[in-house]
Amino acid sequence: MLLRKKIQYGRPGSAILDADAAGMRPENLVEVRNLQTHFFTDRGIVKAVDGVSFAVPKGKTIGIVGESGSGKSITARSLMSLIDPPGRIVSGEILLERQDGQIVDIARLDPFGSEIRAIRGADIALIFQEPMAALSPVHTIGNQIIEMIQIHEDLDDKAARDKAIDMLRRVDMPKAEQRIDAYTFELSGGMRQRAMIAMALACRPRLVIADEPTTALDVTTQATILDLLRELQSRDEMSVMFITHDLGVVAEIADEVAVMYLGRVVERGPVDDIFEQPMHPYTRALIRSIPKLGVRGRHRLEAISGMVPHPSNRPQGCPFHDRCPEFMPGVCDRIVPPLEKIGERRDVSCLLHSDVEALKAASEQETTSDE
Amino acid sequence: MHLPFWSRIRKTRQGKLAGDEPIGVGDNPLLREETTGASEETQWRLIWRRFRRHHLAMGGLVVVLMLYGVAACAEFLAPMNPRAFDSKYPYAPPQRVRMFHESEEGVSFRPHVLDYRVELDSVQMTRVFHDDPDQVVDLGFFVETEPYRLMGFIPMRRQFFGPVNPDHSFFLLGADRLGRDLLSRMIYGTRISMTVGLIGVTLSLVLGITLGGMSGYFGGWIDNLIQRLIEFLQSIPSIPLWLGLSAAIPPRVDPLMVYFYITIILSILGWTGLGRVVRGKFMSLKTEDFVLAARLDGCSSGRIIRRHMVPSFMSHIIATTTLAIPHMIIGETSLSFLGLGLRPPVISWGVLLQEAQNIRTVATAPWLLLPGAMVAVAVLALNFLGDGLRDASDPYA
Amino acid sequence: MSETTPQTAMAGTTEPTLDTDELLRLESLCVHFPIYKGLLRRHAGDVRAVDDVHLSVKKGEVLGLVGESGCGKTTTGRSIVRILKPTSGKILYQEEHGKVVDLAQLNDRQLFKYRADIRMVFQDPFSSLNPRLTVGDIIGEVLEIQGWRKSDINDRVRYLLEKVGLRPEYVGRFPHAFSGGERQRIGIARSLATNPRLVVADESVSALDVSIQAQTINLLQDLQEEFGLTYLFVAHDLSVVEHISDRVAVMYVGKIVEVADKDSLFGSPKHPYTEALLHSVPKPDPKRRRLGTVPKLKGEVADPANPPRGCYFHPRCPYAQDKCRVERPALRALPGGRQVACHFAEELDLEGIPAVE
C-alpha cells in the first residue's frame, strides 16, 4: 500500500530546484508549465486539467476565467496539491518561489508531506466560494484564525489573538474585538467572507488563491469584497489568483487573464488586451455572448452554439472546434493547438495563430515514426 | 419490488457503446454521474450498474440468494430427518467423508462414512465414538427417501444427497444431545430464521411507511404524536420488553403461532427506525423543486405521493429494509437463545443455539456452535447486500 | 370548476377591475412567515418576506423583478403561482375574456383552472425535474392532469421539444442524460405546455454557464415573441434583467422601491438603492473600472423580521436625512409612468448607467 502511494505521488526528481535550472522569470511568483491533473474513475480517465501553462506575476492579480468543466478549480487545487484520489497530478511543473527565494516544484511534493503543509497557509492561501463550508461551525472565527497563526508562527495565545484581531480589522470587519468571538452562523454572508479572507491572509501568504469568492454573494456585497481584495493586494504586494466564471468580475479585479476551456488555457494576456483584442474565438464569443449593462433596446445575444462537452468526452484536436465559428475542417479537428506566444506576456492556443503547415508536418512525422 | 432490471443489462451495455452524440453537462461535470450517451436508462438499471461494481455486495447477494434457496428446498437438501433422534448417537462428532474404499477386490471409488462404534468411558462418564471400518455407510447423490413435497407442491421421492440406505445415519456436522443430525437441523432452521426476518420486515415496512409517511407529509400534531411514540418505543430496554411480551404469549399455543407472535413483537420495535427514514425523506422531498412543479401542474396530494415522492425513495427503502432483516434475525436468535422465543420442536438457529448454552456442552461438542456461524454469515451477507444497495440506490446524489 | 369566484364578492368589496392592458395586479400583497420561539413555540414575530407590495404586470411585457437575496422577489413570484398562500392582499388576474379573479382567495380546487394560465420556470435545472420520469412524462404531466388524450399529449410534447431546441426523439430519455442547459430547456417546455398567458421565471438562467445563459435568454425571448407570452422575470443579475425586460421593479426588504421602464430605470434611477445596485455590478470592460463615482454601499441588508424605522434603506443610504429615519416613504407615482418609494426622488440627482453604442 505504502509502495503504491510512492509510485502514485512521489514523482521522480527533486522538488527543490536551482533558480537557474528552473528557468523562472524573476517577475513571476509561480509558473505552471504543462500541468496535467487527471481523475482515474471507474469509467475511464477524466482529464480535468490537460496541459495548462500560465504564470502568476509577483504583486499582481491573475484572473482565471472559465465555464464549468474548464478545470479552473482543479488547477487551483493542484497549486495547493489538494487533489483527492482518484485524481492526481500526472505531469507538469508548478514552480513556486518561496519566501526565502528557494524554488520548489509543488507537483513533485508528497501531497501529505510536511513540505507542502508548510507551504499551504504560509506561502499560498486559499479563499473558498462558500465560507460556511470552509469555516468550522463549532469554533469561533477567532479560534480558527488563531490556530492558523499558531501553526505557522511561534506566538503565544495573547499575541496570536492580538494578531487575529488586527487581521479582522484589516479586512474591515466592524467591531473586530467583539466579532472575533463570533461563530460563523452569527455572521452575514459578507462578514463570513471577510473572516475567511482574514484567515487566509493571517500568515501573510505571497499568493492568495480565491476560488469564486464572491459568487455566492449579492452584488452590493460582492462590490465591497472586490474592493477589499484589491486594497489588501496593493497594500501587501501579494499575488492573487482569482478564479471566476464572471467576466465582469475579472475585468474589475485582474491585471492578467487566463481563459480556460476544457482543461486547457486557450488564451492569456493583460486584462486590457484580452477584453479589447481577444485573439481566441472562444474568448471573443464569450465576451460577445454576455449581456452588458447599458445596452438598451431589444436585441439578441450572440450566443455560442452547442454545449460544453464532458471532460471525459473531449473532442479530437482543438477542444473548442465543434462550437467554433472559425472552425477549419481537416485542421482544427485533427491538431491540438499549442499555446503560442504572440506578444509580451500574451499567449493564445488557436490554429489561426499557429503555423499550421509546420504542425501538420510534425504530427505526420509523429504518426509515421509511430508506425 | 423485485429487480426487474436484470434481464436488460446487456441491452444497456450496447446502448452505452452506441451513444450517438456527445451530451454535455452543466454545473460540475466531475461530480456528476456520467451522462454521455446514456439514453433511456431507468433508475433500476442505473442502480444495478452501480451495484455490480460493489464486489462485497455482489458476494452478499449470492450468499443471501443461496440461503433463501436452502430455506425453500430444505427437504431436498437435508440429508436426514431433522427430528429423527437416535439414542445411540448423542453428541456424535462430525464424520469424515471418505471417497475411496479399500476391500479385498482393491481400491474402489465409493463415497462413504464409517459408522460409529460407541463405547462408554466409565471413568469420565462419557461416550467415546470410534470409527467402525466394518460398518460402511454409503453416500450418494439423489438418493431415495421418504416421499415429500418440495416447496409444498412438487411431489418428490429423492433428496440431494445422503446415505444410500435410508435407514442408515449420517452426521456430516455431528449430532446434538438427542443424536439428531445437526446439518439437517441447520438446514431446516434456515427456513424459520431467514423468514422470520422477511415477515417481520414486511410488517415493519408497512408500519414504517404508513406512520412515517403520515408523519412527514402532514406534519403538525400528527408528526408530533408519531415521533413521541417512536421515541417511547426506542426508549424501552429491549430485553425486558421481549420478556414481557413473550410472557404474554399463552404457553400452550401452537409453536407456529408463537413464531407469528415473535415476528410481531420484533416488528413492533423494528418499524421505528424505518419510520424515521421515511419521514425524513418525505419532509425533504416535499420542498424539492420537482415536487413544487408537480403541485403547479395541478397534481393532487395522492398523485404527488404516488408518482413523485414514493418512487424517489423506494430504492432507499429497499436498502434500509435489507439492512433491517439482520436485526430481525439477531432478534429471533437472541430471543430463542434466551428461551423466550421459539421453542422446540420448532427448529430455528436460535433454538439450535439453545443447546450450546452451557460451557460443558460447548467443550465436548463444539460443533453445536455452528448455527451461530450461520447467523453470522447470514447477517454479514445481508449487511453487505444492504450497504451495496444503499450506495447504489442514489445514482443522482 | 366553479364558474363564479364568490370570495371577493362575499367580502363585500366592489368587483375588482383591471385596466384592459393589465394581466395581473398585486394589491397590498403581504407574505409573512411567523417566527416561533422557546419551548412553548410562542409566536415571537414575523419575517415580512413580502410586505405591502403593489405591482402590475401588463399583457405581453417582460417585467423584471430584481433585488438582493432575501428581498422577497422569489416569495412574490411563488405567491403569484400560488405555491404560497399570501398572508393578506390581492393577486388580481384578468382572464382572457376580461373577467377578474383574486387568486389569493382561491383554494387548490378553484386554482386548478388557473394553473394552466400561470406557469413557472424554476432556477435549478437539476432539482426541478423528477429524475424518475422521462422527459415526455415531465412535460406532459400537466396535460395529463388537464385531461388531454395520450396521443395529443405525445404530439404536443414533441412539438414543445422542437420549440425549445431539443430533438423530439429525446422524449423517452431521463433528465440525467441532459446537461444543465438542456434541462432548463425541458423546464421551459414544461412551463409552455398549456399555452400559458403568464410565465414566472424565477432566476431561470442564474444557474447556467455563461455560454449557455445567452442561448437560454435568446430562447426565452424568441418564445415570448412567438407565443405572445408575458414574463415576470425574477433575477438578481441586473445585466440579464436589463437585457430581457421591458419594465423593471426593484425590491428591497419585502417592498418595491422603484418601478420604471427599463431605459429610465437604468439610465436615470430615482431611488438611491437602485443607483447603488446598478453601480455594484461588475462591468466586463476593464476601462470602465474605477470610473464609478458612486460610493459602494456600506452595511448589511436590513433584517425583514426586524426592519428599521422609517425608510428601510436609510441606514445604508448615502443621502438619508432626518425625515427618512422616521417616516416610511410610500410607493408613489412620478411622471412618465414611474413609481418610486423615496421622499427625495425629485431632489436627488442620481447617476445611471449611460447607454453604450
Tab-separated table of N, CA, C and O in Angstrom, chain B residues 9-10 33 115 154 263 329 342 345:
chain	number	residue	atom	x	y	z
B	9	ILE	N	-29.702	-5.953	-18.761
B	9	ILE	CA	-28.333	-5.469	-18.599
B	9	ILE	C	-27.603	-5.375	-19.914
B	9	ILE	O	-26.951	-4.396	-20.222
B	10	ARG	N	-27.749	-6.431	-20.699
B	10	ARG	CA	-26.961	-6.475	-21.917
B	10	ARG	C	-27.318	-5.333	-22.861
B	10	ARG	O	-26.473	-4.708	-23.440
B	33	GLU	N	-22.721	12.181	-12.387
B	33	GLU	CA	-22.725	10.841	-12.967
B	33	GLU	C	-22.511	10.969	-14.471
B	33	GLU	O	-22.937	11.936	-15.083
B	115	ASP	N	-19.562	-45.856	10.129
B	115	ASP	CA	-20.466	-45.715	11.252
B	115	ASP	C	-19.672	-45.757	12.563
B	115	ASP	O	-18.526	-46.195	12.586
B	154	ILE	N	-44.379	-29.886	-5.100
B	154	ILE	CA	-43.787	-30.808	-6.068
B	154	ILE	C	-43.542	-32.149	-5.361
B	154	ILE	O	-42.701	-32.233	-4.474
B	263	THR	N	-42.578	-12.633	15.455
B	263	THR	CA	-42.317	-11.662	14.392
B	263	THR	C	-43.049	-10.353	14.663
B	263	THR	O	-42.517	-9.268	14.401
B	329	ILE	N	-33.164	-11.138	12.398
B	329	ILE	CA	-32.559	-12.459	12.586
B	329	ILE	C	-31.874	-12.520	13.942
B	329	ILE	O	-32.049	-13.469	14.711
B	342	LEU	N	-38.827	-18.896	20.091
B	342	LEU	CA	-39.326	-20.164	19.600
B	342	LEU	C	-38.840	-21.281	20.511
B	342	LEU	O	-37.770	-21.195	21.105
B	345	PRO	N	-40.676	-28.080	19.456
B	345	PRO	CA	-39.996	-28.718	18.324
B	345	PRO	C	-39.747	-27.807	17.115
B	345	PRO	O	-39.262	-28.294	16.097
